[in-house]
Short mmCIF file of C-alpha atoms in Angstrom, two decimals:
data_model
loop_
_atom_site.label_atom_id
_atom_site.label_comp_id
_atom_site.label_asym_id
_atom_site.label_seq_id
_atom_site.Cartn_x
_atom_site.Cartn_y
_atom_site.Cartn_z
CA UNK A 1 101.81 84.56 123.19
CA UNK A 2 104.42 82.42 123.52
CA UNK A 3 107.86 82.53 120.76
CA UNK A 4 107.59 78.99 120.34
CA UNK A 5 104.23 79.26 118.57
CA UNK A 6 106.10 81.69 115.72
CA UNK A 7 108.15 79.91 113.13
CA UNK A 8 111.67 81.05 112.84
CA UNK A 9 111.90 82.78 109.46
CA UNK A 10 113.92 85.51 108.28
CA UNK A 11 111.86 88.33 106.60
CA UNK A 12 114.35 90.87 105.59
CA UNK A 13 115.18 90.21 102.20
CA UNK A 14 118.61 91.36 100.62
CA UNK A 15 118.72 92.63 96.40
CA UNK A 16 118.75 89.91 94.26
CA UNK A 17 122.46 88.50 93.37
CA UNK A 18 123.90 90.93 95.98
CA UNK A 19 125.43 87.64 97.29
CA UNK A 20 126.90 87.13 94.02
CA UNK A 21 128.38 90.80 93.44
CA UNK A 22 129.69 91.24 96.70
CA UNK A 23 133.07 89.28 96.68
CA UNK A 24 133.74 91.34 93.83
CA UNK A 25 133.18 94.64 95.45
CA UNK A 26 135.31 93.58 98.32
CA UNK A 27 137.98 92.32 95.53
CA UNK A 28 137.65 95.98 93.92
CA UNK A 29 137.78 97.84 97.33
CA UNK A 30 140.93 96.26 98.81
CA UNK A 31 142.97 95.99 95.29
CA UNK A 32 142.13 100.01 95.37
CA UNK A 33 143.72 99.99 98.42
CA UNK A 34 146.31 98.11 97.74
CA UNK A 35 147.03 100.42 94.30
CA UNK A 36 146.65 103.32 96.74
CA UNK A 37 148.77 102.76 98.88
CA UNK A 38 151.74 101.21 96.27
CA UNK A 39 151.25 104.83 94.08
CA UNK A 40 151.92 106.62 97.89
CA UNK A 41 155.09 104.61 98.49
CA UNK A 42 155.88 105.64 94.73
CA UNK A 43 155.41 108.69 94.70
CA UNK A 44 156.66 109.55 97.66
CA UNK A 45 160.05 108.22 96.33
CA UNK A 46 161.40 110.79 94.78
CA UNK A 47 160.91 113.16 97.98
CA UNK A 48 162.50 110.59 99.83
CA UNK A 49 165.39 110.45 97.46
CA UNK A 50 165.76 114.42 97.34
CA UNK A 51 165.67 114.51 101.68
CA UNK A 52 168.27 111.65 102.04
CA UNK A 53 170.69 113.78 99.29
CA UNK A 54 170.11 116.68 100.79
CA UNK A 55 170.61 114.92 104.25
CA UNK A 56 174.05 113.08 102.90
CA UNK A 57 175.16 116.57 101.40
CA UNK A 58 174.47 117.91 105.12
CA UNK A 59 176.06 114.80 106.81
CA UNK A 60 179.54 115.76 104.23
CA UNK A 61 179.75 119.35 105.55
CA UNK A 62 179.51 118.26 108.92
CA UNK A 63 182.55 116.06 108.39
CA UNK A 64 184.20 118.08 107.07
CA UNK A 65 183.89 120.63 109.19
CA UNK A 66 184.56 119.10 112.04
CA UNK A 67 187.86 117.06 110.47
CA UNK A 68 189.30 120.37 109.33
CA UNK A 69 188.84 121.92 112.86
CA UNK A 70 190.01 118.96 114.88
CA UNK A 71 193.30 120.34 115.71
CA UNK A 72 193.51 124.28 115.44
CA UNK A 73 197.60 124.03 115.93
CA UNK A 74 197.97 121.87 112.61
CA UNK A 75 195.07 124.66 110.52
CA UNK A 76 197.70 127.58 111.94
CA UNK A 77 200.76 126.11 111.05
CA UNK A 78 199.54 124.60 107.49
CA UNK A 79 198.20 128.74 107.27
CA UNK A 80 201.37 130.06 107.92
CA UNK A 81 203.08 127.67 105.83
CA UNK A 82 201.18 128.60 102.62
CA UNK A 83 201.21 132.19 103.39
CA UNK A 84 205.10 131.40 103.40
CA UNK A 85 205.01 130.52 100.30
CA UNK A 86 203.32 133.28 98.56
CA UNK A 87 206.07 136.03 97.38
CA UNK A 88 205.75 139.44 98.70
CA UNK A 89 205.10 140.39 95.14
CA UNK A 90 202.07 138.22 94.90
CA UNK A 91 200.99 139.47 98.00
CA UNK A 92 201.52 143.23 97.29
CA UNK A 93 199.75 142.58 93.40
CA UNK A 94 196.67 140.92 96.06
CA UNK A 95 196.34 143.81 98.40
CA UNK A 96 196.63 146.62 95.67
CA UNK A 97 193.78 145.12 92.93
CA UNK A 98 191.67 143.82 96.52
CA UNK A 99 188.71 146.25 96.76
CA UNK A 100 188.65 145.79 100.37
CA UNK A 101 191.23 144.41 102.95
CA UNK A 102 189.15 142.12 104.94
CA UNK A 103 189.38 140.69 108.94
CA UNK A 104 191.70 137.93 107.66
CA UNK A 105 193.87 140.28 105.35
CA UNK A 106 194.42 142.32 108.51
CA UNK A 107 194.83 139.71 110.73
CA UNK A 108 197.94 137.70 108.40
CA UNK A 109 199.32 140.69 107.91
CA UNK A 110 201.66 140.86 111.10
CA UNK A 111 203.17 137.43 109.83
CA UNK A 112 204.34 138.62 106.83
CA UNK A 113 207.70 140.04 106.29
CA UNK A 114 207.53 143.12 108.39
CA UNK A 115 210.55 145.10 106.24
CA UNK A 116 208.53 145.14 102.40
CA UNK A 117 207.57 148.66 103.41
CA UNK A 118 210.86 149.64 102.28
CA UNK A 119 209.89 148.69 98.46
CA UNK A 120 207.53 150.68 97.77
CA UNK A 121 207.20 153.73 99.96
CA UNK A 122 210.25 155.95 98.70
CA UNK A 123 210.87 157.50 101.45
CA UNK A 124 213.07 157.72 104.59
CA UNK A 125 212.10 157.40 108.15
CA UNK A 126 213.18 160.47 109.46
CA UNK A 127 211.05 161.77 106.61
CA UNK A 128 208.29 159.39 107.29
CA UNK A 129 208.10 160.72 111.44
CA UNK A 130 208.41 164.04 110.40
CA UNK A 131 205.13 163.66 108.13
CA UNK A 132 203.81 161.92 111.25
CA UNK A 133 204.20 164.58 113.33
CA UNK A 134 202.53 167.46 110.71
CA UNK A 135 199.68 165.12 110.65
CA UNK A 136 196.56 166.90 112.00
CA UNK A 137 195.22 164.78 114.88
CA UNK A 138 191.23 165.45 113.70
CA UNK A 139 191.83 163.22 110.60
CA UNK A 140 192.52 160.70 111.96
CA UNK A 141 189.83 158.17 112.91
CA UNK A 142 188.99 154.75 114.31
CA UNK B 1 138.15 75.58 102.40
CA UNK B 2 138.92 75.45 106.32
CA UNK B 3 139.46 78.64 108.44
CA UNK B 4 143.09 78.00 109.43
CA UNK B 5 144.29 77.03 105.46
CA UNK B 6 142.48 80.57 104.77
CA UNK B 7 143.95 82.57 107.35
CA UNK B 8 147.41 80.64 106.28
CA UNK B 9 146.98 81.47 102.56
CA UNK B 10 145.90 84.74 103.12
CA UNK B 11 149.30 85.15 105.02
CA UNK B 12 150.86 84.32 101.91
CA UNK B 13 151.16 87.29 99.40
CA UNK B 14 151.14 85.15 96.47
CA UNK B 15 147.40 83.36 97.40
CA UNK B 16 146.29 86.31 99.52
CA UNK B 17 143.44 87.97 97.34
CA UNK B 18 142.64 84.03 96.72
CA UNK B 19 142.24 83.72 100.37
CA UNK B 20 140.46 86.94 100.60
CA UNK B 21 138.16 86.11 97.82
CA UNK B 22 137.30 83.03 99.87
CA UNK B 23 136.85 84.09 102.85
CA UNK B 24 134.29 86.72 102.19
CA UNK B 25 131.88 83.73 100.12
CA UNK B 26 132.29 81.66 103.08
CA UNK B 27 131.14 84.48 105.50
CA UNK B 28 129.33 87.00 103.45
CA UNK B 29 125.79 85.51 104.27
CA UNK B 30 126.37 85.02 107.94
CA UNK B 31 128.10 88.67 108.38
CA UNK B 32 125.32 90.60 106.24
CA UNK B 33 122.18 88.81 107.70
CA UNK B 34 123.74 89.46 111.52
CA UNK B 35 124.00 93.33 110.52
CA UNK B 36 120.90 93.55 108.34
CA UNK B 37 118.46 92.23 111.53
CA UNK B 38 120.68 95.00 114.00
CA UNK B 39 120.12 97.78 111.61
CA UNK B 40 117.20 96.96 108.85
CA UNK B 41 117.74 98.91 106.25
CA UNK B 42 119.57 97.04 103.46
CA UNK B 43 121.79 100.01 102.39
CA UNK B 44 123.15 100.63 106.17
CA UNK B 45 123.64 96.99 105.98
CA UNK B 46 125.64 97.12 102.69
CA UNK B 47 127.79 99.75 104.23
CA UNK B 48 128.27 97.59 107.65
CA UNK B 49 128.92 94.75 105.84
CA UNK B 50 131.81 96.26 103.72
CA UNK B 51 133.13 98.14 106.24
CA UNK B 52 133.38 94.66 108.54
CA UNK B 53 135.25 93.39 105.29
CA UNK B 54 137.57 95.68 104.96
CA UNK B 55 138.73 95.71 108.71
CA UNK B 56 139.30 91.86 107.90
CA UNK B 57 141.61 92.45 105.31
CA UNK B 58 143.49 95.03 106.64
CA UNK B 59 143.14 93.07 110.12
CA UNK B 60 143.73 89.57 109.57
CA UNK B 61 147.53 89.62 109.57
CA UNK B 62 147.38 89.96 113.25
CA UNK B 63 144.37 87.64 114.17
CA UNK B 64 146.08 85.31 116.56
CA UNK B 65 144.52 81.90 116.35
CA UNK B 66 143.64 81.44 120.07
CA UNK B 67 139.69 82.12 118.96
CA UNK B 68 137.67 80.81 116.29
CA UNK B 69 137.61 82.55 112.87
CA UNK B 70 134.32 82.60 112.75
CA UNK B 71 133.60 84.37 116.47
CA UNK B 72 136.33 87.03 115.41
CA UNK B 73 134.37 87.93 112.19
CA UNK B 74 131.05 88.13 114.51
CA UNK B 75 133.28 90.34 116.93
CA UNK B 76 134.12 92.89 114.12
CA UNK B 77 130.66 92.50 112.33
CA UNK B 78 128.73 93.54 116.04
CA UNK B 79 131.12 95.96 116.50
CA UNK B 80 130.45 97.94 113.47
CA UNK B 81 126.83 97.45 114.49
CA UNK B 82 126.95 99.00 117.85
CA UNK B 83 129.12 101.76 116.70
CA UNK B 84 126.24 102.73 113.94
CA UNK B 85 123.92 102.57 115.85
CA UNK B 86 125.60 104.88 119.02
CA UNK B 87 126.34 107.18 116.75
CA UNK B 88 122.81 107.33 115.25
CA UNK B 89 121.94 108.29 118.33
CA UNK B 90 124.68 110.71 119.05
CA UNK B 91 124.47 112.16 115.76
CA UNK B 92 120.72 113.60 116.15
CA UNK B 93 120.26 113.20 120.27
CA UNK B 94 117.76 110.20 119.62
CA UNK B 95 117.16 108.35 122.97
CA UNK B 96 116.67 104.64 122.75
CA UNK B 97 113.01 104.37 121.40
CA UNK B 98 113.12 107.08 118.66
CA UNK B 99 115.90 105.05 117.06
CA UNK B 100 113.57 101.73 117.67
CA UNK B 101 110.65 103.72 116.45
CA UNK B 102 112.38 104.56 112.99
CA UNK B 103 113.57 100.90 112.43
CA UNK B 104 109.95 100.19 113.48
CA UNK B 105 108.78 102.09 110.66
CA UNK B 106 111.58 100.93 107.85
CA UNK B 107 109.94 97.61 108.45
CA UNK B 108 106.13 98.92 108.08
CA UNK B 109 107.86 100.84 104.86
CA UNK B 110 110.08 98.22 103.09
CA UNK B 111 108.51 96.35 100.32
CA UNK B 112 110.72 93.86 100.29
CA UNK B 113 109.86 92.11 103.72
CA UNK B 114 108.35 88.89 102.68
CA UNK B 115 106.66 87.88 106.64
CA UNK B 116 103.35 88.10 108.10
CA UNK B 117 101.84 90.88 110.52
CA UNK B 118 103.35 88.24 113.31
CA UNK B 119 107.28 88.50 112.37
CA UNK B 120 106.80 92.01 111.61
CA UNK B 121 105.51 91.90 115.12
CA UNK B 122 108.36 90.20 116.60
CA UNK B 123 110.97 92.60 114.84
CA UNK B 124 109.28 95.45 116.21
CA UNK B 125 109.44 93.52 119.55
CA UNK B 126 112.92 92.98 119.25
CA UNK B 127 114.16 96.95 118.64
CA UNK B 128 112.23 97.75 121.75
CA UNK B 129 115.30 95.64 123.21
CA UNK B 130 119.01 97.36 124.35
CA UNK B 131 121.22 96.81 121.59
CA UNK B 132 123.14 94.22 123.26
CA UNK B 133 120.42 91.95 124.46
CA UNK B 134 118.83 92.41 120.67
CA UNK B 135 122.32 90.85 119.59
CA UNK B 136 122.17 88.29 122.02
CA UNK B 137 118.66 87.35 121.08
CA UNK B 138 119.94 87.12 117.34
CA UNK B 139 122.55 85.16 117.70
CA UNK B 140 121.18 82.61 120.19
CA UNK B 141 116.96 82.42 118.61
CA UNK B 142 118.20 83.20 114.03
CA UNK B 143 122.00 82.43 114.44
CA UNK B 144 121.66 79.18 116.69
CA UNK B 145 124.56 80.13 118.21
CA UNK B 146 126.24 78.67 121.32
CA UNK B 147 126.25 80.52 124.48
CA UNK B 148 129.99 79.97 124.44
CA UNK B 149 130.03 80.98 121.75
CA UNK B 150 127.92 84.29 121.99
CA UNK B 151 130.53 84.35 125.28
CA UNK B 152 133.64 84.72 123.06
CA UNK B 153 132.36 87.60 120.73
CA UNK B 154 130.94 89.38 123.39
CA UNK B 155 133.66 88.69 125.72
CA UNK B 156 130.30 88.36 128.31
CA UNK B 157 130.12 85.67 130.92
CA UNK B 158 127.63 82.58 129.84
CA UNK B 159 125.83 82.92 132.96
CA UNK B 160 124.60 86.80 131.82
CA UNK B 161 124.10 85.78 128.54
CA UNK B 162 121.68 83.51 129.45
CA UNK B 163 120.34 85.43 131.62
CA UNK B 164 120.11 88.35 128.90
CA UNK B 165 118.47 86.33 126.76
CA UNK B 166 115.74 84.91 128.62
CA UNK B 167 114.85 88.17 130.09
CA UNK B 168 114.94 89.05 126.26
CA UNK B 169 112.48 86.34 125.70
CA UNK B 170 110.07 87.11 128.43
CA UNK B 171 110.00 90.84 127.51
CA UNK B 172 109.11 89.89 123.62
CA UNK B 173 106.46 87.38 124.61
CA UNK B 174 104.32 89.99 126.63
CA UNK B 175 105.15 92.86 123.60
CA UNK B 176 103.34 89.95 121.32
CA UNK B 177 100.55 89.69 123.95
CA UNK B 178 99.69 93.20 124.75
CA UNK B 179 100.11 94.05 120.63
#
């Protein structure tokens, strides 16, 4: 048999007015999308707005950071400078009501005045060595 | 409306669901019928047919007008047929002829197939075919196609598609004899 000898004819039939529903489908389908994909953007706004704050706030301490330490000679002097200008009564009233004499309390303390001693321990320094000396050697510690 | 004012209104936001709208009236017929006689069944169809849709929207942005509309809607339409139908197979280890064999019997099943024993004869003839040469036939025999045209959505030379199809042809004609 030859294909000539068949008409051409399309048997498959498709649901009535599917023709006429489909462009609305589609129209449904891609506006979903579309609404989809705007609500994402939305709601992934506020995220975005918390990471670049929180990114900003990082950025700030960065600066910061790095502008205070930029030249350690200025930071020392502006240090001693201020610590200058404390009174050695400010300082004592500090380092008597301070729990706990930190790494930085002991390490300012040579550059303070070295002769305050003499305020407020009433004693001499013959007396002072001679207390030194009666001091028992196991007491003391590191 | 012609292809290149849709594509250029569908670049526009403002008349882009117009365009949209348009586009799948003007094409709906050819795209579903081109699916339905690859894979039958009118629900796969339905599924192929929005699917090809939908990679138009989000697609058609970046179609670059060196082809036809037309042939690129064909490409994407034949696409989504071969990749149903491969992974048909894949999906329960069919070879070839059990996946012919169960189209062959969707058309003995469906009420709504209006032909004679004779076309349901030639469909069954045709699923005995590779999938490619079955689109070949289709386009070129229902479609009326161009072999040019076949050759730009199948990116195959003219020469094999002829060639394709008449071997197509001769393999039908002695199904139709022997059945």
């Amino acid at each position: 048999m030859k294909l000539d000898e068949i008409p051409k004819k399309n048997i498959y039939e498709a649901p009535a007015d599917y023709f006429d529903k489909l462009p609305g489908v589609m129209m449904n389908r891609v506006t979903a999308r579309q609404q989809t994909q705007e609500i994402f953007v939305f709601s992934a706004l506020p995220w975005l707005k918390n990471a670049l704050a929180g990114l900003a706030l990082v950025i700030s301490f960065i600066f910061i950071f790095l502008t205070n330490n930029s030249n350690p000679e200025i930071n020392a002097a502006g240090s001693n400078q201020i610590l200058a200008s404390v009174s050695e009564n400010e300082a004592m009233e500090y380092l008597l009501t301070s729990d706990q004499l930190d790494n930085y309390d002991l390490a300012v303390l040579p550059q303070a005045e070295q002769d305050f001693t003499h305020e407020f321990i009433q004693a001499s320094e013959a007396e002072i060595m001679r207390e030194v000396e009666l001091a028992d050697l196991d007491e003391l510690s590191y | 409306m012609e292809d290149k004012e849709l594509v250029q209104k569908f670049l526009n936001p403002d008349s882009r669901n117009f365009a949209y709208n348009q586009l799948v009236r003007k094409y709906q017929q050819k795209v579903y019928w081109h699916i339905r006689k690859m894979v039958i069944d009118h629900d796969d169809a339905d599924d192929l047919t929005q699917e090809t849709f939908i990679k138009i929207w989000k697609n058609l942005e970046n179609f670059r007008q060196e082809s036809q509309l037309y042939t690129w809607i064909y490409r994407i339409a034949t696409n989504e047929c071969l990749n149903f139908l491969s992974s048909k197979r894949r999906k329960f280890f069919l070879p070839l002829n059990d996946v012919a064999a169960e189209l062959a019997e969707k058309i003995d099943a469906s009420p709504t197939l209006e032909g004679d024993e004779i076309q349901k004869k030639l469909q069954k003839a045709l699923l005995r075919l590779p999938d490619k040469q079955r689109l070949v036939f289709n386009m070129r025999y229902y479609d009326d196609l161009t072999y040019e045209q076949i050759s730009d959505i199948l990116g195959t030379s003219v020469g094999a598609l002829k060639a394709s199809y008449h071997l197509a042809a001769k393999k039908i004609e002695e199904f139709l004899t022997q059945h």
